[in-house]
């Protein structure tokens, strides 16, 4: 066992830290609009110029092909520099791009991949529907063949940054008579066309990147289908694996920083022993997340593919995140009643933490996965 | 970075395996609880000799994990702290003196205090009926001990955390085995989400405890600037996991879980004892606060984690 990094790892970290000091992007604008789009694309271009674009992508597709340990350094250092990974680039870089690399044709790769890394295109995701949440495969958005096009009708939900996206990775039902996991197709829908109506959703943190997207006779060329028609569930599994993979490695760093900010606030407010006991526990809990992440990475390095153990980390992260942020607003007392629309405040973090046990697969679904796939309990 | 124990880390586990398999499997514990026959002294001596082969902090913590998982006697942890014969473990009592765990006449005694561990000469004690009926326990008049120094104190705490993390795993395994096979309403009780989710939470706690114990052991071995924090964190996470998972195991076993014949309570009693050795939850928390974030080495991973 070792925690040590090789000299090359240390050099990578030092170079990255120095580069981030000079090149960290400006804070994200609150409003999801042209300013946010310009900011995110400029950040991606800056990464591309410096050779930091696509750290998780194979070298042959313009990425860096970094080991998981290096990717963890990347996420740690960017989190340390206060850069949020929740931005409009996430879908393209972290799962749409990798899915196309795995399942797309040569023509599709040539068409869609370079603009993602070069900071020329923003992607969004159209998977969930109002009636297909945890049970994703029950999705109902229809696509009917008409000549060389598929004609799409339906509704998608929780689509982050739909307002500023160029393309959408999308799941549609192409065969309503097949069993629900068959008859699904994975396609790329261009967002700038008639029949697409984007409705932003207000959330606990008020203005939000979430949208509901409605499709009225939207035409998608057959050449935009990734994988085969009716074989989209297989492609979607790849997408979900990338989405849930290692993209959140840096989140425990942010949480560790939050605990120390809570401790500072407690110091300033002369909090009681019971509060300090909770802070001590929170420090231990956050440390355990780091250790679990390290253990998960060690396993993936040995087995070469992520197993259901990832659900253990996600479950724990959700619990600990809410515990830490609840502690934060408890420490603030009446000061915690004022909502400040800024990602960096404890109040914002508190409200946002409620999503940690819902997004990316609810904690209930994660518990089912752990119980059935890891513990071997009957379905 | 790698937190998976390799063959070298598992050295003492390899040595202990034959004794653990022969005398500390599920069947052996069921038989022991049914007959009331204690673990024979020669078995404890054999196991102690095998455990004593651990040298490095990872070897010590990795074998402690396995000792906890299999409910090996608490006193075997003593061999990882003072490698001399049978070593009993003792914790000071509020009213003076100690409670001592292990052999009636040990070769040495390790006393766990809030400020570290110390070594004491064995003295005669009065037998006590303890919270764990399978751990021999004695009331002793003196709590005098010669301090063993901060390095050994840290190793002792890491070993205690490892044992607690092992208990959390053992309790989980026991509960899962029952949930798979116990039939009610014509199906295994583990098919119900109420049981599944309780056990998924137990698995999460066990994984957190194991990962943090392994991280702390590795930090100790590498002389990490924050090793004291990692050991304290491992103790806190493992104390919680061992207690909560023992409770979960008892609950999942239903009425049978409340009986002395079911091994589930062994995990609870052992967790109480080892948590007390570590200073109890308040003592563990105090250690966490003392060892809290030092932004010493900004390039070290742990330093980075907490800046």
Short mmCIF file of C-alpha atoms in Angstrom, two decimals, chain B residues 19 48 58 64 86 113 121-122 124 128 131 141 146 152 161 171 186 190 200 235 238 240 243 246 252 262 289 297 300:
data_model
loop_
_atom_site.label_atom_id
_atom_site.label_comp_id
_atom_site.label_asym_id
_atom_site.label_seq_id
_atom_site.Cartn_x
_atom_site.Cartn_y
_atom_site.Cartn_z
CA UNK B 19 -5.67 -20.64 13.50
CA UNK B 48 -0.76 -14.39 19.44
CA UNK B 58 0.18 -1.73 7.49
CA UNK B 64 -6.14 -6.23 13.19
CA UNK B 86 0.58 -12.86 26.27
CA UNK B 113 -4.83 6.26 28.69
CA UNK B 121 3.53 -5.18 35.37
CA UNK B 122 0.78 -7.81 35.69
CA UNK B 124 -3.68 -10.08 40.32
CA UNK B 128 -15.67 -9.36 36.39
CA UNK B 131 -20.30 -6.58 28.64
CA UNK B 141 -6.30 -2.01 41.80
CA UNK B 146 5.34 3.43 32.19
CA UNK B 152 3.67 3.27 19.95
CA UNK B 161 -9.26 1.33 14.72
CA UNK B 171 -21.23 -7.89 11.76
CA UNK B 186 -42.42 -17.03 1.64
CA UNK B 190 -33.26 -9.74 2.43
CA UNK B 200 -26.43 -1.21 2.34
CA UNK B 235 -10.80 5.50 15.15
CA UNK B 238 -14.55 2.71 12.90
CA UNK B 240 -19.26 4.40 14.80
CA UNK B 243 -21.39 -0.06 17.04
CA UNK B 246 -23.49 -4.65 15.50
CA UNK B 252 -31.82 -8.10 11.26
CA UNK B 262 -26.59 -15.64 18.33
CA UNK B 289 -9.54 18.17 17.47
CA UNK B 297 3.01 20.26 3.44
CA UNK B 300 1.17 16.13 0.47
#
